[in-house]
PDB file of C-alpha atoms in Angstrom:
ATOM      1  CA  UNK A   1     125.614  59.942-227.784  1.00 45.00           C
ATOM      2  CA  UNK A   2     124.976  62.161-230.489  1.00 46.00           C
ATOM      3  CA  UNK A   3     127.965  61.685-232.295  1.00 43.00           C
ATOM      4  CA  UNK A   4     127.253  58.012-232.493  1.00 44.00           C
ATOM      5  CA  UNK A   5     123.578  58.331-233.331  1.00 42.00           C
ATOM      6  CA  UNK A   6     125.501  60.625-236.228  1.00 42.00           C
ATOM      7  CA  UNK A   7     127.963  58.442-237.677  1.00 39.00           C
ATOM      8  CA  UNK A   8     125.088  55.668-237.329  1.00 43.00           C
ATOM      9  CA  UNK A   9     123.130  58.241-239.537  1.00 41.00           C
ATOM     10  CA  UNK A  10     126.257  58.650-242.240  1.00 41.00           C
ATOM     11  CA  UNK A  11     127.061  54.891-242.460  1.00 40.00           C
ATOM     12  CA  UNK A  12     123.242  54.105-243.765  1.00 40.00           C
ATOM     13  CA  UNK A  13     123.803  57.173-246.077  1.00 41.00           C
ATOM     14  CA  UNK A  14     126.563  55.871-247.570  1.00 37.00           C
ATOM     15  CA  UNK A  15     125.574  52.318-247.416  1.00 37.00           C
ATOM     16  CA  UNK A  16     122.392  53.485-249.599  1.00 37.00           C
ATOM     17  CA  UNK A  17     124.076  55.003-251.869  1.00 41.00           C
ATOM     18  CA  UNK A  18     126.347  52.408-252.903  1.00 38.00           C
ATOM     19  CA  UNK A  19     123.002  50.024-253.315  1.00 40.00           C
ATOM     20  CA  UNK A  20     121.533  53.200-255.279  1.00 41.00           C
ATOM     21  CA  UNK A  21     124.953  53.743-257.588  1.00 47.00           C
ATOM     22  CA  UNK A  22     125.421  49.127-258.034  1.00 48.00           C
ATOM     23  CA  UNK A  23     121.373  48.721-258.532  1.00 51.00           C
ATOM     24  CA  UNK A  24     121.309  51.935-261.494  1.00 48.00           C
ATOM     25  CA  UNK A  25     124.530  50.848-263.220  1.00 69.00           C
ATOM     26  CA  UNK A  26     123.784  49.323-266.847  1.00 86.00           C
ATOM     27  CA  UNK A  27     125.686  45.957-265.625  1.00 98.00           C
ATOM     28  CA  UNK A  28     125.989  43.734-268.959  1.00 98.00           C
ATOM     29  CA  UNK A  29     124.304  40.301-269.085  1.00 98.00           C
ATOM     30  CA  UNK A  30     126.120  38.306-272.216  1.00 98.00           C
ATOM     31  CA  UNK A  31     124.372  35.273-273.911  1.00 98.00           C
ATOM     32  CA  UNK A  32     126.512  32.588-275.724  1.00 96.00           C
ATOM     33  CA  UNK A  33     125.823  33.188-279.035  1.00 94.00           C
ATOM     34  CA  UNK A  34     124.413  30.398-280.417  1.00 91.00           C
ATOM     35  CA  UNK A  35     122.217  32.103-282.821  1.00 91.00           C
ATOM     36  CA  UNK A  36     122.241  35.330-284.309  1.00 91.00           C
ATOM     37  CA  UNK A  37     122.929  38.656-282.143  1.00 95.00           C
ATOM     38  CA  UNK A  38     119.564  39.988-283.585  1.00 95.00           C
ATOM     39  CA  UNK A  39     117.959  36.421-283.081  1.00 93.00           C
ATOM     40  CA  UNK A  40     119.353  36.842-279.313  1.00 96.00           C
ATOM     41  CA  UNK A  41     118.302  39.988-278.473  1.00 97.00           C
ATOM     42  CA  UNK A  42     115.131  39.882-279.394  1.00 96.00           C
ATOM     43  CA  UNK A  43     114.119  36.721-277.042  1.00 96.00           C
ATOM     44  CA  UNK A  44     116.687  37.613-274.627  1.00 98.00           C
ATOM     45  CA  UNK A  45     115.577  41.462-274.290  1.00 98.00           C
ATOM     46  CA  UNK A  46     112.319  41.278-273.218  1.00 98.00           C
ATOM     47  CA  UNK A  47     113.663  38.622-270.248  1.00 98.00           C
ATOM     48  CA  UNK A  48     116.173  41.567-269.332  1.00 98.00           C
ATOM     49  CA  UNK A  49     113.222  44.103-269.373  1.00 97.00           C
ATOM     50  CA  UNK A  50     111.308  42.506-267.235  1.00 97.00           C
ATOM     51  CA  UNK A  51     113.918  42.186-264.499  1.00 98.00           C
ATOM     52  CA  UNK A  52     114.484  45.441-264.573  1.00 97.00           C
ATOM     53  CA  UNK A  53     111.426  46.542-263.904  1.00 96.00           C
ATOM     54  CA  UNK A  54     111.338  43.947-260.628  1.00 96.00           C
ATOM     55  CA  UNK A  55     114.354  44.472-258.954  1.00 97.00           C
ATOM     56  CA  UNK A  56     115.292  47.709-260.543  1.00 97.00           C
ATOM     57  CA  UNK A  57     118.565  46.499-261.804  1.00 97.00           C
ATOM     58  CA  UNK A  58     119.617  47.233-265.402  1.00 97.00           C
ATOM     59  CA  UNK A  59     121.436  44.805-267.347  1.00 98.00           C
ATOM     60  CA  UNK A  60     122.551  45.055-270.811  1.00 98.00           C
ATOM     61  CA  UNK A  61     122.655  42.636-273.440  1.00 98.00           C
ATOM     62  CA  UNK A  62     125.891  41.411-274.733  1.00 98.00           C
ATOM     63  CA  UNK A  63     127.026  38.944-277.343  1.00 98.00           C
ATOM     64  CA  UNK A  64     129.975  37.774-279.129  1.00 97.00           C
ATOM     65  CA  UNK A  65     130.525  37.564-283.105  1.00 94.00           C
ATOM     66  CA  UNK A  66     131.117  34.152-282.397  1.00 93.00           C
ATOM     67  CA  UNK A  67     131.422  31.757-279.847  1.00 91.00           C
ATOM     68  CA  UNK A  68     135.426  31.085-279.044  1.00 92.00           C
ATOM     69  CA  UNK A  69     135.339  35.539-278.873  1.00 96.00           C
ATOM     70  CA  UNK A  70     132.281  34.871-276.275  1.00 97.00           C
ATOM     71  CA  UNK A  71     134.938  32.387-274.278  1.00 96.00           C
ATOM     72  CA  UNK A  72     137.914  34.997-274.183  1.00 96.00           C
ATOM     73  CA  UNK A  73     135.611  37.568-272.844  1.00 97.00           C
ATOM     74  CA  UNK A  74     134.070  34.772-270.860  1.00 97.00           C
ATOM     75  CA  UNK A  75     138.254  34.433-269.497  1.00 96.00           C
ATOM     76  CA  UNK A  76     138.977  38.244-268.872  1.00 96.00           C
ATOM     77  CA  UNK A  77     135.407  38.311-266.832  1.00 97.00           C
ATOM     78  CA  UNK A  78     134.030  40.587-268.962  1.00 98.00           C
ATOM     79  CA  UNK A  79     130.768  39.881-268.289  1.00 98.00           C
ATOM     80  CA  UNK A  80     128.659  40.518-265.092  1.00 98.00           C
ATOM     81  CA  UNK A  81     125.914  38.035-266.328  1.00 98.00           C
ATOM     82  CA  UNK A  82     126.213  35.186-268.724  1.00 98.00           C
ATOM     83  CA  UNK A  83     123.881  32.864-270.363  1.00 98.00           C
ATOM     84  CA  UNK A  84     126.910  30.117-271.206  1.00 98.00           C
ATOM     85  CA  UNK A  85     126.877  26.265-271.915  1.00 96.00           C
ATOM     86  CA  UNK A  86     127.825  23.466-269.535  1.00 96.00           C
ATOM     87  CA  UNK A  87     130.842  23.033-270.261  1.00 96.00           C
ATOM     88  CA  UNK A  88     131.593  26.470-270.535  1.00 97.00           C
ATOM     89  CA  UNK A  89     130.407  26.923-266.898  1.00 98.00           C
ATOM     90  CA  UNK A  90     132.881  24.050-265.492  1.00 96.00           C
ATOM     91  CA  UNK A  91     135.513  26.078-266.874  1.00 96.00           C
ATOM     92  CA  UNK A  92     134.551  29.495-265.984  1.00 97.00           C
ATOM     93  CA  UNK A  93     133.386  28.715-262.526  1.00 97.00           C
ATOM     94  CA  UNK A  94     136.806  28.005-261.465  1.00 94.00           C
ATOM     95  CA  UNK A  95     138.968  30.959-263.250  1.00 95.00           C
ATOM     96  CA  UNK A  96     137.789  33.911-263.108  1.00 97.00           C
ATOM     97  CA  UNK A  97     135.326  32.070-261.024  1.00 97.00           C
ATOM     98  CA  UNK A  98     131.387  32.893-262.268  1.00 98.00           C
ATOM     99  CA  UNK A  99     128.842  31.671-259.785  1.00 98.00           C
ATOM    100  CA  UNK A 100     125.875  30.012-260.969  1.00 98.00           C
ATOM    101  CA  UNK A 101     122.199  31.318-260.245  1.00 98.00           C
ATOM    102  CA  UNK A 102     119.979  29.763-262.383  1.00 98.00           C
ATOM    103  CA  UNK A 103     119.805  26.700-264.322  1.00 98.00           C
ATOM    104  CA  UNK A 104     116.221  25.590-266.671  1.00 97.00           C
ATOM    105  CA  UNK A 105     113.930  22.574-264.829  1.00 96.00           C
ATOM    106  CA  UNK A 106     113.725  19.170-265.369  1.00 95.00           C
ATOM    107  CA  UNK A 107     115.149  20.045-268.950  1.00 93.00           C
ATOM    108  CA  UNK A 108     118.312  18.336-269.606  1.00 96.00           C
ATOM    109  CA  UNK A 109     120.393  19.448-272.751  1.00 95.00           C
ATOM    110  CA  UNK A 110     121.148  17.070-275.114  1.00 95.00           C
ATOM    111  CA  UNK A 111     123.002  17.407-278.843  1.00 97.00           C
ATOM    112  CA  UNK A 112     121.617  16.475-282.103  1.00 98.00           C
ATOM    113  CA  UNK A 113     123.357  15.588-285.390  1.00 98.00           C
ATOM    114  CA  UNK A 114     121.061  17.140-288.154  1.00 98.00           C
ATOM    115  CA  UNK A 115     120.577  16.046-291.972  1.00 98.00           C
ATOM    116  CA  UNK A 116     118.628  17.027-294.940  1.00 98.00           C
ATOM    117  CA  UNK A 117     114.683  16.043-294.905  1.00 97.00           C
ATOM    118  CA  UNK A 118     115.620  14.035-298.370  1.00 97.00           C
ATOM    119  CA  UNK A 119     119.298  12.713-297.312  1.00 97.00           C
ATOM    120  CA  UNK A 120     119.615   9.136-298.169  1.00 97.00           C
ATOM    121  CA  UNK A 121     121.729   9.443-294.552  1.00 97.00           C
ATOM    122  CA  UNK A 122     120.393   6.793-292.148  1.00 96.00           C
ATOM    123  CA  UNK A 123     122.213   6.666-289.489  1.00 97.00           C
ATOM    124  CA  UNK A 124     125.366   7.858-288.201  1.00 97.00           C
ATOM    125  CA  UNK A 125     127.793   4.941-289.715  1.00 97.00           C
ATOM    126  CA  UNK A 126     126.548   6.612-292.816  1.00 98.00           C
ATOM    127  CA  UNK A 127     128.632  10.085-292.200  1.00 98.00           C
ATOM    128  CA  UNK A 128     132.014   8.055-291.636  1.00 98.00           C
ATOM    129  CA  UNK A 129     134.521   9.983-294.054  1.00 98.00           C
ATOM    130  CA  UNK A 130     132.506  12.732-294.652  1.00 98.00           C
ATOM    131  CA  UNK A 131     132.843  16.419-293.683  1.00 98.00           C
ATOM    132  CA  UNK A 132     130.649  17.878-291.245  1.00 98.00           C
ATOM    133  CA  UNK A 133     129.116  20.901-289.690  1.00 98.00           C
ATOM    134  CA  UNK A 134     129.240  22.692-286.076  1.00 98.00           C
ATOM    135  CA  UNK A 135     129.534  26.063-284.430  1.00 96.00           C
ATOM    136  CA  UNK A 136     132.643  26.008-282.233  1.00 94.00           C
ATOM    137  CA  UNK A 137     134.816  23.186-280.965  1.00 94.00           C
ATOM    138  CA  UNK A 138     134.108  23.866-277.710  1.00 93.00           C
ATOM    139  CA  UNK A 139     130.295  23.962-277.984  1.00 94.00           C
ATOM    140  CA  UNK A 140     129.031  21.809-275.464  1.00 95.00           C
ATOM    141  CA  UNK A 141     125.794  19.660-277.321  1.00 96.00           C
ATOM    142  CA  UNK A 142     126.428  21.261-280.621  1.00 97.00           C
ATOM    143  CA  UNK A 143     130.499  20.225-280.819  1.00 97.00           C
ATOM    144  CA  UNK A 144     131.733  18.315-277.928  1.00 96.00           C
ATOM    145  CA  UNK A 145     129.437  15.303-278.000  1.00 96.00           C
ATOM    146  CA  UNK A 146     128.276  14.411-281.253  1.00 97.00           C
ATOM    147  CA  UNK A 147     132.324  14.243-281.977  1.00 96.00           C
ATOM    148  CA  UNK A 148     133.237  12.478-279.274  1.00 93.00           C
ATOM    149  CA  UNK A 149     130.401  10.029-279.911  1.00 95.00           C
ATOM    150  CA  UNK A 150     131.222   9.926-283.872  1.00 96.00           C
ATOM    151  CA  UNK A 151     134.997   8.640-282.132  1.00 94.00           C
ATOM    152  CA  UNK A 152     134.025   6.206-279.788  1.00 92.00           C
ATOM    153  CA  UNK A 153     132.162   4.281-282.756  1.00 95.00           C
ATOM    154  CA  UNK A 154     135.064   4.935-284.318  1.00 97.00           C
ATOM    155  CA  UNK A 155     133.375   7.025-287.302  1.00 97.00           C
ATOM    156  CA  UNK A 156     136.098   9.702-288.986  1.00 97.00           C
ATOM    157  CA  UNK A 157     134.925  12.787-289.836  1.00 98.00           C
ATOM    158  CA  UNK A 158     136.132  16.276-290.528  1.00 98.00           C
ATOM    159  CA  UNK A 159     134.874  19.400-288.734  1.00 97.00           C
ATOM    160  CA  UNK A 160     134.119  22.631-289.821  1.00 98.00           C
ATOM    161  CA  UNK A 161     133.330  25.167-287.602  1.00 97.00           C
ATOM    162  CA  UNK A 162     130.677  27.812-288.896  1.00 96.00           C
ATOM    163  CA  UNK A 163     130.299  30.349-285.710  1.00 90.00           C
ATOM    164  CA  UNK A 164     126.590  29.160-284.746  1.00 93.00           C
ATOM    165  CA  UNK A 165     124.183  27.726-284.661  1.00 96.00           C
ATOM    166  CA  UNK A 166     121.214  28.683-287.086  1.00 96.00           C
ATOM    167  CA  UNK A 167     124.953  28.573-288.933  1.00 96.00           C
ATOM    168  CA  UNK A 168     124.896  25.036-289.074  1.00 98.00           C
ATOM    169  CA  UNK A 169     121.485  24.795-290.445  1.00 98.00           C
ATOM    170  CA  UNK A 170     121.560  26.564-292.709  1.00 98.00           C
ATOM    171  CA  UNK A 171     124.513  25.473-294.373  1.00 98.00           C
ATOM    172  CA  UNK A 172     122.767  21.986-294.272  1.00 98.00           C
ATOM    173  CA  UNK A 173     119.910  22.947-295.547  1.00 98.00           C
ATOM    174  CA  UNK A 174     120.914  24.272-298.584  1.00 97.00           C
ATOM    175  CA  UNK A 175     123.813  21.293-298.744  1.00 98.00           C
ATOM    176  CA  UNK A 176     127.189  23.001-298.737  1.00 98.00           C
ATOM    177  CA  UNK A 177     127.443  20.279-295.558  1.00 98.00           C
ATOM    178  CA  UNK A 178     125.669  17.086-295.338  1.00 98.00           C
ATOM    179  CA  UNK A 179     124.994  17.156-291.643  1.00 98.00           C
ATOM    180  CA  UNK A 180     126.217  19.284-288.507  1.00 98.00           C
ATOM    181  CA  UNK A 181     125.636  19.217-284.460  1.00 98.00           C
ATOM    182  CA  UNK A 182     123.103  21.026-282.573  1.00 97.00           C
ATOM    183  CA  UNK A 183     120.545  20.884-279.885  1.00 96.00           C
ATOM    184  CA  UNK A 184     116.750  20.672-279.746  1.00 93.00           C
ATOM    185  CA  UNK A 185     115.930  23.832-278.464  1.00 90.00           C
ATOM    186  CA  UNK A 186     117.979  26.155-280.817  1.00 94.00           C
ATOM    187  CA  UNK A 187     117.177  23.994-284.167  1.00 96.00           C
ATOM    188  CA  UNK A 188     113.353  24.596-282.754  1.00 92.00           C
ATOM    189  CA  UNK A 189     113.450  28.389-282.247  1.00 90.00           C
ATOM    190  CA  UNK A 190     116.031  28.642-286.241  1.00 94.00           C
ATOM    191  CA  UNK A 191     114.368  29.822-289.086  1.00 94.00           C
ATOM    192  CA  UNK A 192     111.464  27.770-290.530  1.00 95.00           C
ATOM    193  CA  UNK A 193     113.436  28.032-294.253  1.00 94.00           C
ATOM    194  CA  UNK A 194     116.008  25.743-292.738  1.00 97.00           C
ATOM    195  CA  UNK A 195     113.631  24.135-289.940  1.00 97.00           C
ATOM    196  CA  UNK A 196     111.465  22.502-292.368  1.00 97.00           C
ATOM    197  CA  UNK A 197     114.126  21.183-294.382  1.00 98.00           C
ATOM    198  CA  UNK A 198     116.136  19.016-291.901  1.00 98.00           C
ATOM    199  CA  UNK A 199     115.455  15.978-289.521  1.00 98.00           C
ATOM    200  CA  UNK A 200     117.260  14.868-286.192  1.00 98.00           C
ATOM    201  CA  UNK A 201     119.555  12.164-287.693  1.00 98.00           C
ATOM    202  CA  UNK A 202     121.047  11.314-284.178  1.00 98.00           C
ATOM    203  CA  UNK A 203     120.235  12.414-280.194  1.00 98.00           C
ATOM    204  CA  UNK A 204     123.030  12.320-276.978  1.00 96.00           C
ATOM    205  CA  UNK A 205     122.546  11.357-273.772  1.00 95.00           C
ATOM    206  CA  UNK A 206     120.688  14.725-271.805  1.00 96.00           C
ATOM    207  CA  UNK A 207     122.878  16.665-269.531  1.00 96.00           C
ATOM    208  CA  UNK A 208     122.747  19.414-267.123  1.00 97.00           C
ATOM    209  CA  UNK A 209     121.898  22.122-270.030  1.00 96.00           C
ATOM    210  CA  UNK A 210     123.560  26.043-269.427  1.00 97.00           C
ATOM    211  CA  UNK A 211     123.728  28.148-266.443  1.00 98.00           C
ATOM    212  CA  UNK A 212     122.854  31.803-266.068  1.00 98.00           C
ATOM    213  CA  UNK A 213     126.044  32.572-263.977  1.00 98.00           C
ATOM    214  CA  UNK A 214     127.028  35.970-262.065  1.00 98.00           C
ATOM    215  CA  UNK A 215     130.547  37.825-262.095  1.00 98.00           C
ATOM    216  CA  UNK A 216     132.565  37.383-258.620  1.00 98.00           C
ATOM    217  CA  UNK A 217     132.621  40.077-257.847  1.00 98.00           C
ATOM    218  CA  UNK A 218     129.165  40.792-258.481  1.00 98.00           C
ATOM    219  CA  UNK A 219     127.647  42.222-254.706  1.00 97.00           C
ATOM    220  CA  UNK A 220     125.658  38.766-253.435  1.00 97.00           C
ATOM    221  CA  UNK A 221     122.179  41.412-252.453  1.00 97.00           C
ATOM    222  CA  UNK A 222     122.065  41.754-256.399  1.00 98.00           C
ATOM    223  CA  UNK A 223     123.409  38.264-257.330  1.00 98.00           C
ATOM    224  CA  UNK A 224     119.955  37.045-255.049  1.00 98.00           C
ATOM    225  CA  UNK A 225     117.905  39.941-256.668  1.00 98.00           C
ATOM    226  CA  UNK A 226     118.296  38.999-260.158  1.00 98.00           C
ATOM    227  CA  UNK A 227     118.275  35.201-258.995  1.00 98.00           C
ATOM    228  CA  UNK A 228     114.862  35.242-258.202  1.00 98.00           C
ATOM    229  CA  UNK A 229     113.924  37.818-260.533  1.00 98.00           C
ATOM    230  CA  UNK A 230     114.136  34.143-263.431  1.00 98.00           C
ATOM    231  CA  UNK A 231     112.835  32.078-260.646  1.00 98.00           C
ATOM    232  CA  UNK A 232     109.656  33.643-259.815  1.00 98.00           C
ATOM    233  CA  UNK A 233     109.268  34.684-263.853  1.00 97.00           C
ATOM    234  CA  UNK A 234     107.290  31.129-263.858  1.00 96.00           C
ATOM    235  CA  UNK A 235     104.895  32.302-261.338  1.00 96.00           C
ATOM    236  CA  UNK A 236     102.912  35.050-264.245  1.00 96.00           C
ATOM    237  CA  UNK A 237     101.516  34.335-267.043  1.00 96.00           C
ATOM    238  CA  UNK A 238     103.912  37.305-268.755  1.00 96.00           C
ATOM    239  CA  UNK A 239     107.273  35.296-267.493  1.00 97.00           C
ATOM    240  CA  UNK A 240     105.819  32.103-269.205  1.00 97.00           C
ATOM    241  CA  UNK A 241     105.452  33.695-271.865  1.00 97.00           C
ATOM    242  CA  UNK A 242     109.094  35.412-271.754  1.00 97.00           C
ATOM    243  CA  UNK A 243     110.373  31.768-270.946  1.00 97.00           C
ATOM    244  CA  UNK A 244     108.491  29.771-273.930  1.00 95.00           C
ATOM    245  CA  UNK A 245     110.380  31.825-276.476  1.00 94.00           C
ATOM    246  CA  UNK A 246     113.059  30.706-275.396  1.00 92.00           C
ATOM    247  CA  UNK A 247     112.008  27.023-275.515  1.00 90.00           C
ATOM    248  CA  UNK A 248     112.424  27.056-271.863  1.00 93.00           C
ATOM    249  CA  UNK A 249     109.215  24.449-270.194  1.00 90.00           C
ATOM    250  CA  UNK A 250     109.120  24.467-266.506  1.00 95.00           C
ATOM    251  CA  UNK A 251     111.160  28.069-265.451  1.00 97.00           C
ATOM    252  CA  UNK A 252     114.357  28.256-264.262  1.00 98.00           C
ATOM    253  CA  UNK A 253     115.189  27.168-260.772  1.00 98.00           C
ATOM    254  CA  UNK A 254     117.889  28.295-258.373  1.00 98.00           C
ATOM    255  CA  UNK A 255     120.965  26.385-259.116  1.00 98.00           C
ATOM    256  CA  UNK A 256     124.750  25.414-257.429  1.00 95.00           C
ATOM    257  CA  UNK A 257     127.733  24.820-258.878  1.00 96.00           C
ATOM    258  CA  UNK A 258     127.800  21.030-257.848  1.00 96.00           C
ATOM    259  CA  UNK A 259     124.656  21.095-261.031  1.00 97.00           C
ATOM    260  CA  UNK A 260     127.485  20.892-263.258  1.00 98.00           C
ATOM    261  CA  UNK A 261     129.240  17.668-261.641  1.00 97.00           C
ATOM    262  CA  UNK A 262     128.175  15.195-264.676  1.00 95.00           C
ATOM    263  CA  UNK A 263     129.515  17.613-267.138  1.00 95.00           C
ATOM    264  CA  UNK A 264     132.949  18.072-265.174  1.00 96.00           C
ATOM    265  CA  UNK A 265     132.821  13.794-264.728  1.00 93.00           C
ATOM    266  CA  UNK A 266     133.539  13.475-268.476  1.00 92.00           C
ATOM    267  CA  UNK A 267     136.818  16.047-268.270  1.00 91.00           C
ATOM    268  CA  UNK A 268     137.138  17.616-271.022  1.00 91.00           C
ATOM    269  CA  UNK A 269     139.900  19.917-271.761  1.00 89.00           C
ATOM    270  CA  UNK A 270     138.795  22.118-274.802  1.00 87.00           C
ATOM    271  CA  UNK A 271     139.357  25.161-273.117  1.00 89.00           C
ATOM    272  CA  UNK A 272     142.685  24.307-271.027  1.00 83.00           C
ATOM    273  CA  UNK A 273     144.372  26.486-272.937  1.00 76.00           C
ATOM    274  CA  UNK A 274     142.709  29.528-273.100  1.00 72.00           C
ATOM    275  CA  UNK A 275     142.332  29.549-269.072  1.00 70.00           C
ATOM    276  CA  UNK A 276     145.761  28.780-268.836  1.00 69.00           C
ATOM    277  CA  UNK A 277     146.905  31.411-270.741  1.00 59.00           C
ATOM    278  CA  UNK A 278     145.562  33.888-267.674  1.00 49.00           C
TER     279      UNK A 278
END
């Protein structure tokens, strides 16, 4: 009897130590580099600090120098948690197996094409034979959707990839490119110097927005704590303020992998080579 009790107590101590070790470890939380690292850290740092306060789990902000590098890191499973675009999730949920935990509520993502406010271009047909700026080849709403729409309408353009949404807006505002792809949220968040010189020429249909996802090796109890902290953030005044800075209007809800079936139905192939290298 005493032996069983001692064994049970020992196992309990080991279990508690395991939980303590995993929750005290700095887990990475990576954000797709749609904007500068400084800007993303300013927006997401307070969110991660709030999660730490609520759960005791430390999340270290990460990003990458550009979107293609971010994609490579996801393919290698180098992030514990990540905020990734819808297409990224459909790819990296297969390999290495990221699991969706949260998504914006009632706020579908739409691609846009922007031009300068004083531009004579007033239709997408006028973009024929022009060179347009995009963040990266696999940026879902800011690159894939605009390019697909232009191709569908037989509008021939030459894409140039400039690393981030902010770079697109700045290049178009300066007149370096006549137009470029983005999304309304990052346009709203970009510098006033660029934003105030731009107008939206075209908007796509809506799709399930960015996923917040966990690496498959993250323990389920830790995953659920992070998920609950994100979902419950909208229930406090401070949480609403933090989410509003990210232009997340109605908060976050729990997500399932099937939420992104609308994106899977597009049968995109831009990242097939990256995944098949593994």
